[in-house]
């Protein structure tokens, strides 16, 4: 199942536009600048402007919450517990003192229990969350408040993406969140293309529901590099050379 120059499956990226273009650049830098790619975001990030409750430290389970938070409250001198490397990079650049997690929201609970011994925490999050982190922390005796800093508003697939999915050739489809998996399952009704799905986590696979995936490969770690490796396995590129 190797991908020759004539048979390379098109990469379909459904992340919000900035993240999709970053991943496209990573993918092409690794597998070829002329690799066919279609970008069709299934959601867009829309900032919210809530009144933030008082908290000693902040929890970010997505990089998308960092900029809206900083627009409302200063980062300097404040600790931020971050779900993984990319979110940590964004929070650090914004001025937070960062404690970086392993890339999984649920795994933040023991990390926070080990490092936080002060007043209330604030989970700065999106409207949709895969893990009810505040509930888990409150149950563990750590006071945790919540503020919704952004929404992931659905968008339809583009005409180019819909046409791609009606062709018989395989399509490489990385999925980076349960929300994107749910939206793709809704958008993929009646598709003809075999979907080769690279899921960033088992939670994404569970959220796929009735998505008609011909093949599924779960990333070994919840990060972009591991998703690239999963795509390579699906396309046979890990056997090339």
PDB file of C-alpha atoms in Angstrom:
ATOM      1  CA  UNK A   1       0.000   0.000   0.000  1.00  0.00           C
ATOM      2  CA  UNK A   2       2.751   2.454  -0.889  1.00  0.00           C
ATOM      3  CA  UNK A   3       1.876   5.862  -2.263  1.00  0.00           C
ATOM      4  CA  UNK A   4       3.530   6.431  -5.643  1.00  0.00           C
ATOM      5  CA  UNK A   5       3.558   9.823  -7.322  1.00  0.00           C
ATOM      6  CA  UNK A   6       0.427   8.943  -9.293  1.00  0.00           C
ATOM      7  CA  UNK A   7      -1.538   7.185  -6.552  1.00  0.00           C
ATOM      8  CA  UNK A   8      -0.932   9.340  -3.494  1.00  0.00           C
ATOM      9  CA  UNK A   9      -4.158   9.729  -1.534  1.00  0.00           C
ATOM     10  CA  UNK A  10      -5.267  13.341  -1.104  1.00  0.00           C
ATOM     11  CA  UNK A  11      -4.903  14.725   2.412  1.00  0.00           C
ATOM     12  CA  UNK A  12      -8.152  16.304   3.647  1.00  0.00           C
ATOM     13  CA  UNK A  13      -7.690  18.765   6.515  1.00  0.00           C
ATOM     14  CA  UNK A  14     -10.802  19.819   8.425  1.00  0.00           C
ATOM     15  CA  UNK A  15      -9.184  21.728  11.319  1.00  0.00           C
ATOM     16  CA  UNK A  16      -9.796  25.465  11.737  1.00  0.00           C
ATOM     17  CA  UNK A  17      -7.887  27.378   9.063  1.00  0.00           C
ATOM     18  CA  UNK A  18      -4.683  28.454  10.897  1.00  0.00           C
ATOM     19  CA  UNK A  19      -4.124  25.009  12.444  1.00  0.00           C
ATOM     20  CA  UNK A  20      -4.915  23.283   9.136  1.00  0.00           C
ATOM     21  CA  UNK A  21      -2.343  25.360   7.273  1.00  0.00           C
ATOM     22  CA  UNK A  22       0.306  24.705   9.923  1.00  0.00           C
ATOM     23  CA  UNK A  23      -0.285  20.961   9.711  1.00  0.00           C
ATOM     24  CA  UNK A  24      -0.299  21.102   5.905  1.00  0.00           C
ATOM     25  CA  UNK A  25       3.149  22.704   6.020  1.00  0.00           C
ATOM     26  CA  UNK A  26       4.411  20.023   8.424  1.00  0.00           C
ATOM     27  CA  UNK A  27       2.981  17.250   6.247  1.00  0.00           C
ATOM     28  CA  UNK A  28       4.435  18.570   3.003  1.00  0.00           C
ATOM     29  CA  UNK A  29       7.813  19.261   4.587  1.00  0.00           C
ATOM     30  CA  UNK A  30       7.965  15.595   5.545  1.00  0.00           C
ATOM     31  CA  UNK A  31       6.296  13.859   2.592  1.00  0.00           C
ATOM     32  CA  UNK A  32       6.648  16.230  -0.343  1.00  0.00           C
ATOM     33  CA  UNK A  33       5.766  19.794  -1.262  1.00  0.00           C
ATOM     34  CA  UNK A  34       3.601  18.609  -4.171  1.00  0.00           C
ATOM     35  CA  UNK A  35       1.437  16.242  -2.113  1.00  0.00           C
ATOM     36  CA  UNK A  36      -2.247  16.874  -2.935  1.00  0.00           C
ATOM     37  CA  UNK A  37      -4.034  18.603  -0.036  1.00  0.00           C
ATOM     38  CA  UNK A  38      -7.564  19.950   0.354  1.00  0.00           C
ATOM     39  CA  UNK A  39      -8.269  22.287   3.284  1.00  0.00           C
ATOM     40  CA  UNK A  40     -11.911  22.531   4.298  1.00  0.00           C
ATOM     41  CA  UNK A  41     -12.413  23.549   7.948  1.00  0.00           C
ATOM     42  CA  UNK A  42     -15.448  21.989   9.619  1.00  0.00           C
ATOM     43  CA  UNK A  43     -15.394  24.603  12.361  1.00  0.00           C
ATOM     44  CA  UNK A  44     -14.168  28.091  13.099  1.00  0.00           C
ATOM     45  CA  UNK A  45     -12.964  29.423  16.435  1.00  0.00           C
ATOM     46  CA  UNK A  46     -15.052  32.327  17.726  1.00  0.00           C
ATOM     47  CA  UNK A  47     -13.867  34.097  20.881  1.00  0.00           C
ATOM     48  CA  UNK A  48     -16.204  34.665  23.817  1.00  0.00           C
ATOM     49  CA  UNK A  49     -15.822  37.456  26.378  1.00  0.00           C
ATOM     50  CA  UNK A  50     -17.111  36.222  29.748  1.00  0.00           C
ATOM     51  CA  UNK A  51     -16.499  37.779  33.143  1.00  0.00           C
ATOM     52  CA  UNK A  52     -13.625  35.722  34.525  1.00  0.00           C
ATOM     53  CA  UNK A  53     -13.983  34.396  38.070  1.00  0.00           C
ATOM     54  CA  UNK A  54     -11.094  34.897  40.471  1.00  0.00           C
ATOM     55  CA  UNK A  55      -8.529  32.099  40.390  1.00  0.00           C
ATOM     56  CA  UNK A  56      -4.911  31.624  41.362  1.00  0.00           C
ATOM     57  CA  UNK A  57      -3.880  29.556  38.322  1.00  0.00           C
ATOM     58  CA  UNK A  58      -5.346  28.667  34.935  1.00  0.00           C
ATOM     59  CA  UNK A  59      -5.852  25.389  33.092  1.00  0.00           C
ATOM     60  CA  UNK A  60      -5.697  25.318  29.300  1.00  0.00           C
ATOM     61  CA  UNK A  61      -6.780  22.150  27.509  1.00  0.00           C
ATOM     62  CA  UNK A  62      -6.562  23.902  24.133  1.00  0.00           C
ATOM     63  CA  UNK A  63      -4.319  26.575  22.691  1.00  0.00           C
ATOM     64  CA  UNK A  64      -7.485  28.249  21.365  1.00  0.00           C
ATOM     65  CA  UNK A  65      -8.340  29.515  24.862  1.00  0.00           C
ATOM     66  CA  UNK A  66      -5.048  31.311  25.462  1.00  0.00           C
ATOM     67  CA  UNK A  67      -5.504  34.442  23.340  1.00  0.00           C
ATOM     68  CA  UNK A  68      -9.110  35.098  24.467  1.00  0.00           C
ATOM     69  CA  UNK A  69      -8.013  34.710  28.089  1.00  0.00           C
ATOM     70  CA  UNK A  70      -5.088  37.117  27.733  1.00  0.00           C
ATOM     71  CA  UNK A  71      -7.446  39.624  26.095  1.00  0.00           C
ATOM     72  CA  UNK A  72      -9.402  39.649  29.372  1.00  0.00           C
ATOM     73  CA  UNK A  73      -6.744  39.114  32.046  1.00  0.00           C
ATOM     74  CA  UNK A  74      -2.935  39.446  32.213  1.00  0.00           C
ATOM     75  CA  UNK A  75      -0.748  36.371  31.975  1.00  0.00           C
ATOM     76  CA  UNK A  76       2.369  37.745  33.679  1.00  0.00           C
ATOM     77  CA  UNK A  77       3.140  36.011  36.956  1.00  0.00           C
ATOM     78  CA  UNK A  78       0.329  33.477  36.564  1.00  0.00           C
ATOM     79  CA  UNK A  79       0.774  29.710  36.435  1.00  0.00           C
ATOM     80  CA  UNK A  80      -0.886  27.839  33.589  1.00  0.00           C
ATOM     81  CA  UNK A  81      -1.367  24.076  33.537  1.00  0.00           C
ATOM     82  CA  UNK A  82      -1.354  23.118  29.846  1.00  0.00           C
ATOM     83  CA  UNK A  83      -2.612  19.904  28.301  1.00  0.00           C
ATOM     84  CA  UNK A  84       0.388  19.346  26.051  1.00  0.00           C
ATOM     85  CA  UNK A  85       3.362  20.730  24.187  1.00  0.00           C
ATOM     86  CA  UNK A  86       1.656  22.983  21.620  1.00  0.00           C
ATOM     87  CA  UNK A  87      -0.699  24.575  24.147  1.00  0.00           C
ATOM     88  CA  UNK A  88       2.252  25.034  26.492  1.00  0.00           C
ATOM     89  CA  UNK A  89       4.233  26.811  23.761  1.00  0.00           C
ATOM     90  CA  UNK A  90       1.370  29.223  23.086  1.00  0.00           C
ATOM     91  CA  UNK A  91       0.803  29.901  26.797  1.00  0.00           C
ATOM     92  CA  UNK A  92       4.515  30.414  27.439  1.00  0.00           C
ATOM     93  CA  UNK A  93       4.729  32.880  24.549  1.00  0.00           C
ATOM     94  CA  UNK A  94       1.785  34.765  26.072  1.00  0.00           C
ATOM     95  CA  UNK A  95       3.673  35.209  29.340  1.00  0.00           C
ATOM     96  CA  UNK A  96       2.422  32.391  31.570  1.00  0.00           C
ATOM     97  CA  UNK A  97       4.613  30.303  33.838  1.00  0.00           C
ATOM     98  CA  UNK A  98       3.794  26.916  32.338  1.00  0.00           C
ATOM     99  CA  UNK A  99       3.468  23.424  33.768  1.00  0.00           C
ATOM    100  CA  UNK A 100       3.180  21.122  30.766  1.00  0.00           C
ATOM    101  CA  UNK A 101       1.027  17.996  30.676  1.00  0.00           C
ATOM    102  CA  UNK A 102       1.448  14.828  28.614  1.00  0.00           C
ATOM    103  CA  UNK A 103      -1.122  15.757  25.951  1.00  0.00           C
ATOM    104  CA  UNK A 104      -4.240  14.242  27.538  1.00  0.00           C
ATOM    105  CA  UNK A 105      -6.762  16.270  29.519  1.00  0.00           C
ATOM    106  CA  UNK A 106      -7.576  13.509  31.985  1.00  0.00           C
ATOM    107  CA  UNK A 107      -3.877  13.022  32.708  1.00  0.00           C
ATOM    108  CA  UNK A 108      -3.756  16.637  33.909  1.00  0.00           C
ATOM    109  CA  UNK A 109      -5.591  15.650  37.104  1.00  0.00           C
ATOM    110  CA  UNK A 110      -2.659  13.866  38.835  1.00  0.00           C
ATOM    111  CA  UNK A 111      -0.260  16.531  37.518  1.00  0.00           C
ATOM    112  CA  UNK A 112      -2.348  19.323  39.045  1.00  0.00           C
ATOM    113  CA  UNK A 113      -2.756  17.401  42.299  1.00  0.00           C
ATOM    114  CA  UNK A 114       1.024  17.078  42.510  1.00  0.00           C
ATOM    115  CA  UNK A 115       1.827  20.741  41.779  1.00  0.00           C
ATOM    116  CA  UNK A 116      -1.081  22.901  42.929  1.00  0.00           C
ATOM    117  CA  UNK A 117      -1.634  23.505  46.623  1.00  0.00           C
ATOM    118  CA  UNK A 118      -3.147  26.966  46.564  1.00  0.00           C
ATOM    119  CA  UNK A 119      -6.492  28.644  45.972  1.00  0.00           C
ATOM    120  CA  UNK A 120      -9.017  28.040  43.214  1.00  0.00           C
ATOM    121  CA  UNK A 121      -8.123  27.083  39.653  1.00  0.00           C
ATOM    122  CA  UNK A 122      -9.857  28.246  36.483  1.00  0.00           C
ATOM    123  CA  UNK A 123     -10.387  25.950  33.511  1.00  0.00           C
ATOM    124  CA  UNK A 124     -10.362  28.346  30.537  1.00  0.00           C
ATOM    125  CA  UNK A 125     -12.035  26.223  27.888  1.00  0.00           C
ATOM    126  CA  UNK A 126     -14.122  25.982  24.776  1.00  0.00           C
ATOM    127  CA  UNK A 127     -17.858  25.519  24.619  1.00  0.00           C
ATOM    128  CA  UNK A 128     -17.380  21.816  23.854  1.00  0.00           C
ATOM    129  CA  UNK A 129     -15.058  19.685  25.997  1.00  0.00           C
ATOM    130  CA  UNK A 130     -14.146  16.010  25.752  1.00  0.00           C
ATOM    131  CA  UNK A 131     -13.328  15.721  29.479  1.00  0.00           C
ATOM    132  CA  UNK A 132     -15.237  17.409  32.313  1.00  0.00           C
ATOM    133  CA  UNK A 133     -11.985  18.445  33.951  1.00  0.00           C
ATOM    134  CA  UNK A 134     -13.501  20.825  36.503  1.00  0.00           C
ATOM    135  CA  UNK A 135     -15.779  18.063  37.769  1.00  0.00           C
ATOM    136  CA  UNK A 136     -12.850  15.677  38.131  1.00  0.00           C
ATOM    137  CA  UNK A 137     -10.762  18.221  40.011  1.00  0.00           C
ATOM    138  CA  UNK A 138     -13.590  19.342  42.275  1.00  0.00           C
ATOM    139  CA  UNK A 139     -14.245  15.681  43.095  1.00  0.00           C
ATOM    140  CA  UNK A 140     -10.567  15.390  44.010  1.00  0.00           C
ATOM    141  CA  UNK A 141     -10.905  18.306  46.441  1.00  0.00           C
ATOM    142  CA  UNK A 142      -9.325  20.984  44.237  1.00  0.00           C
ATOM    143  CA  UNK A 143     -11.639  23.943  43.761  1.00  0.00           C
ATOM    144  CA  UNK A 144     -11.917  24.544  40.020  1.00  0.00           C
ATOM    145  CA  UNK A 145     -14.057  27.115  38.247  1.00  0.00           C
ATOM    146  CA  UNK A 146     -14.815  27.349  34.528  1.00  0.00           C
ATOM    147  CA  UNK A 147     -15.014  30.037  31.870  1.00  0.00           C
ATOM    148  CA  UNK A 148     -15.997  29.457  28.237  1.00  0.00           C
ATOM    149  CA  UNK A 149     -13.519  31.498  26.190  1.00  0.00           C
ATOM    150  CA  UNK A 150     -14.396  30.340  22.679  1.00  0.00           C
ATOM    151  CA  UNK A 151     -16.856  28.353  20.620  1.00  0.00           C
ATOM    152  CA  UNK A 152     -16.170  25.977  17.743  1.00  0.00           C
ATOM    153  CA  UNK A 153     -18.881  26.974  15.302  1.00  0.00           C
ATOM    154  CA  UNK A 154     -19.623  24.372  12.594  1.00  0.00           C
ATOM    155  CA  UNK A 155     -18.951  25.059   8.922  1.00  0.00           C
ATOM    156  CA  UNK A 156     -19.999  22.959   5.921  1.00  0.00           C
ATOM    157  CA  UNK A 157     -17.481  21.155   3.759  1.00  0.00           C
ATOM    158  CA  UNK A 158     -16.340  23.130   0.741  1.00  0.00           C
ATOM    159  CA  UNK A 159     -17.424  22.174  -2.758  1.00  0.00           C
ATOM    160  CA  UNK A 160     -13.890  20.951  -3.433  1.00  0.00           C
ATOM    161  CA  UNK A 161     -13.962  18.677  -0.379  1.00  0.00           C
ATOM    162  CA  UNK A 162     -17.417  17.319  -1.239  1.00  0.00           C
ATOM    163  CA  UNK A 163     -16.254  16.514  -4.784  1.00  0.00           C
ATOM    164  CA  UNK A 164     -13.153  14.792  -3.401  1.00  0.00           C
ATOM    165  CA  UNK A 165     -15.270  12.572  -1.170  1.00  0.00           C
ATOM    166  CA  UNK A 166     -17.444  11.471  -4.105  1.00  0.00           C
ATOM    167  CA  UNK A 167     -14.465  10.044  -5.995  1.00  0.00           C
ATOM    168  CA  UNK A 168     -13.328   6.398  -5.619  1.00  0.00           C
ATOM    169  CA  UNK A 169      -9.723   7.226  -4.635  1.00  0.00           C
ATOM    170  CA  UNK A 170      -8.708   6.946  -0.950  1.00  0.00           C
ATOM    171  CA  UNK A 171      -8.562  10.104   1.171  1.00  0.00           C
ATOM    172  CA  UNK A 172      -6.202  10.605   4.107  1.00  0.00           C
ATOM    173  CA  UNK A 173      -8.205  12.136   6.952  1.00  0.00           C
ATOM    174  CA  UNK A 174      -6.483  13.195  10.183  1.00  0.00           C
ATOM    175  CA  UNK A 175      -8.884  13.951  13.039  1.00  0.00           C
ATOM    176  CA  UNK A 176      -7.608  16.002  15.960  1.00  0.00           C
ATOM    177  CA  UNK A 177     -10.557  16.194  18.374  1.00  0.00           C
ATOM    178  CA  UNK A 178     -13.802  14.419  19.244  1.00  0.00           C
ATOM    179  CA  UNK A 179     -15.680  17.494  18.048  1.00  0.00           C
ATOM    180  CA  UNK A 180     -14.090  17.328  14.592  1.00  0.00           C
ATOM    181  CA  UNK A 181     -14.835  13.589  14.453  1.00  0.00           C
ATOM    182  CA  UNK A 182     -18.515  14.209  15.213  1.00  0.00           C
ATOM    183  CA  UNK A 183     -18.777  16.940  12.585  1.00  0.00           C
ATOM    184  CA  UNK A 184     -16.998  14.797   9.989  1.00  0.00           C
ATOM    185  CA  UNK A 185     -19.356  11.893  10.650  1.00  0.00           C
ATOM    186  CA  UNK A 186     -22.280  14.211   9.905  1.00  0.00           C
ATOM    187  CA  UNK A 187     -20.620  15.646   6.803  1.00  0.00           C
ATOM    188  CA  UNK A 188     -19.535  12.303   5.354  1.00  0.00           C
ATOM    189  CA  UNK A 189     -22.968  10.778   4.783  1.00  0.00           C
ATOM    190  CA  UNK A 190     -23.040   9.146   1.353  1.00  0.00           C
ATOM    191  CA  UNK A 191     -19.318   9.490   0.626  1.00  0.00           C
ATOM    192  CA  UNK A 192     -17.766   7.141  -1.933  1.00  0.00           C
ATOM    193  CA  UNK A 193     -14.080   7.676  -1.177  1.00  0.00           C
ATOM    194  CA  UNK A 194     -12.411   5.182   1.180  1.00  0.00           C
ATOM    195  CA  UNK A 195     -11.478   7.223   4.246  1.00  0.00           C
ATOM    196  CA  UNK A 196      -8.100   6.428   5.814  1.00  0.00           C
ATOM    197  CA  UNK A 197      -8.447   8.030   9.243  1.00  0.00           C
ATOM    198  CA  UNK A 198      -5.560   9.017  11.500  1.00  0.00           C
ATOM    199  CA  UNK A 199      -7.077   9.709  14.933  1.00  0.00           C
ATOM    200  CA  UNK A 200      -5.099  11.657  17.497  1.00  0.00           C
ATOM    201  CA  UNK A 201      -6.575   9.656  20.400  1.00  0.00           C
ATOM    202  CA  UNK A 202      -8.957   6.813  21.275  1.00  0.00           C
ATOM    203  CA  UNK A 203     -11.500   9.465  22.322  1.00  0.00           C
ATOM    204  CA  UNK A 204     -11.585  10.649  18.713  1.00  0.00           C
ATOM    205  CA  UNK A 205     -12.275   7.100  17.514  1.00  0.00           C
ATOM    206  CA  UNK A 206     -15.167   6.813  19.956  1.00  0.00           C
ATOM    207  CA  UNK A 207     -16.604  10.105  18.687  1.00  0.00           C
ATOM    208  CA  UNK A 208     -16.474   9.008  15.038  1.00  0.00           C
ATOM    209  CA  UNK A 209     -19.760   7.132  15.405  1.00  0.00           C
ATOM    210  CA  UNK A 210     -20.982   6.105  11.962  1.00  0.00           C
ATOM    211  CA  UNK A 211     -18.152   7.713  10.011  1.00  0.00           C
ATOM    212  CA  UNK A 212     -17.540   5.255   7.141  1.00  0.00           C
ATOM    213  CA  UNK A 213     -13.820   4.761   7.679  1.00  0.00           C
ATOM    214  CA  UNK A 214     -12.094   2.151   5.537  1.00  0.00           C
ATOM    215  CA  UNK A 215      -9.024   2.174   7.802  1.00  0.00           C
ATOM    216  CA  UNK A 216      -8.278   3.746  11.189  1.00  0.00           C
ATOM    217  CA  UNK A 217      -4.879   4.254  12.782  1.00  0.00           C
ATOM    218  CA  UNK A 218      -4.638   5.822  16.254  1.00  0.00           C
ATOM    219  CA  UNK A 219      -1.643   8.045  16.964  1.00  0.00           C
ATOM    220  CA  UNK A 220       0.712   6.634  19.581  1.00  0.00           C
ATOM    221  CA  UNK A 221       0.858  10.035  21.297  1.00  0.00           C
ATOM    222  CA  UNK A 222      -1.693  12.868  21.252  1.00  0.00           C
ATOM    223  CA  UNK A 223       0.382  15.284  19.169  1.00  0.00           C
ATOM    224  CA  UNK A 224       0.894  16.365  15.573  1.00  0.00           C
ATOM    225  CA  UNK A 225       4.102  14.365  15.093  1.00  0.00           C
ATOM    226  CA  UNK A 226       2.348  11.129  16.071  1.00  0.00           C
ATOM    227  CA  UNK A 227      -0.545  11.952  13.720  1.00  0.00           C
ATOM    228  CA  UNK A 228       1.997  12.383  10.910  1.00  0.00           C
ATOM    229  CA  UNK A 229       3.371   8.946  11.751  1.00  0.00           C
ATOM    230  CA  UNK A 230      -0.137   7.461  11.700  1.00  0.00           C
ATOM    231  CA  UNK A 231      -0.741   9.001   8.259  1.00  0.00           C
ATOM    232  CA  UNK A 232       2.559   7.539   7.074  1.00  0.00           C
ATOM    233  CA  UNK A 233       1.464   4.076   8.202  1.00  0.00           C
ATOM    234  CA  UNK A 234      -1.887   4.424   6.463  1.00  0.00           C
ATOM    235  CA  UNK A 235      -0.283   5.546   3.190  1.00  0.00           C
ATOM    236  CA  UNK A 236       2.502   2.962   3.368  1.00  0.00           C
ATOM    237  CA  UNK A 237       5.127   5.671   3.656  1.00  0.00           C
ATOM    238  CA  UNK A 238       6.668   4.059   6.728  1.00  0.00           C
ATOM    239  CA  UNK A 239       7.702   1.175   4.456  1.00  0.00           C
ATOM    240  CA  UNK A 240       9.060   3.369   1.681  1.00  0.00           C
ATOM    241  CA  UNK A 241      12.780   3.289   0.949  1.00  0.00           C
TER     242      UNK A 241
END
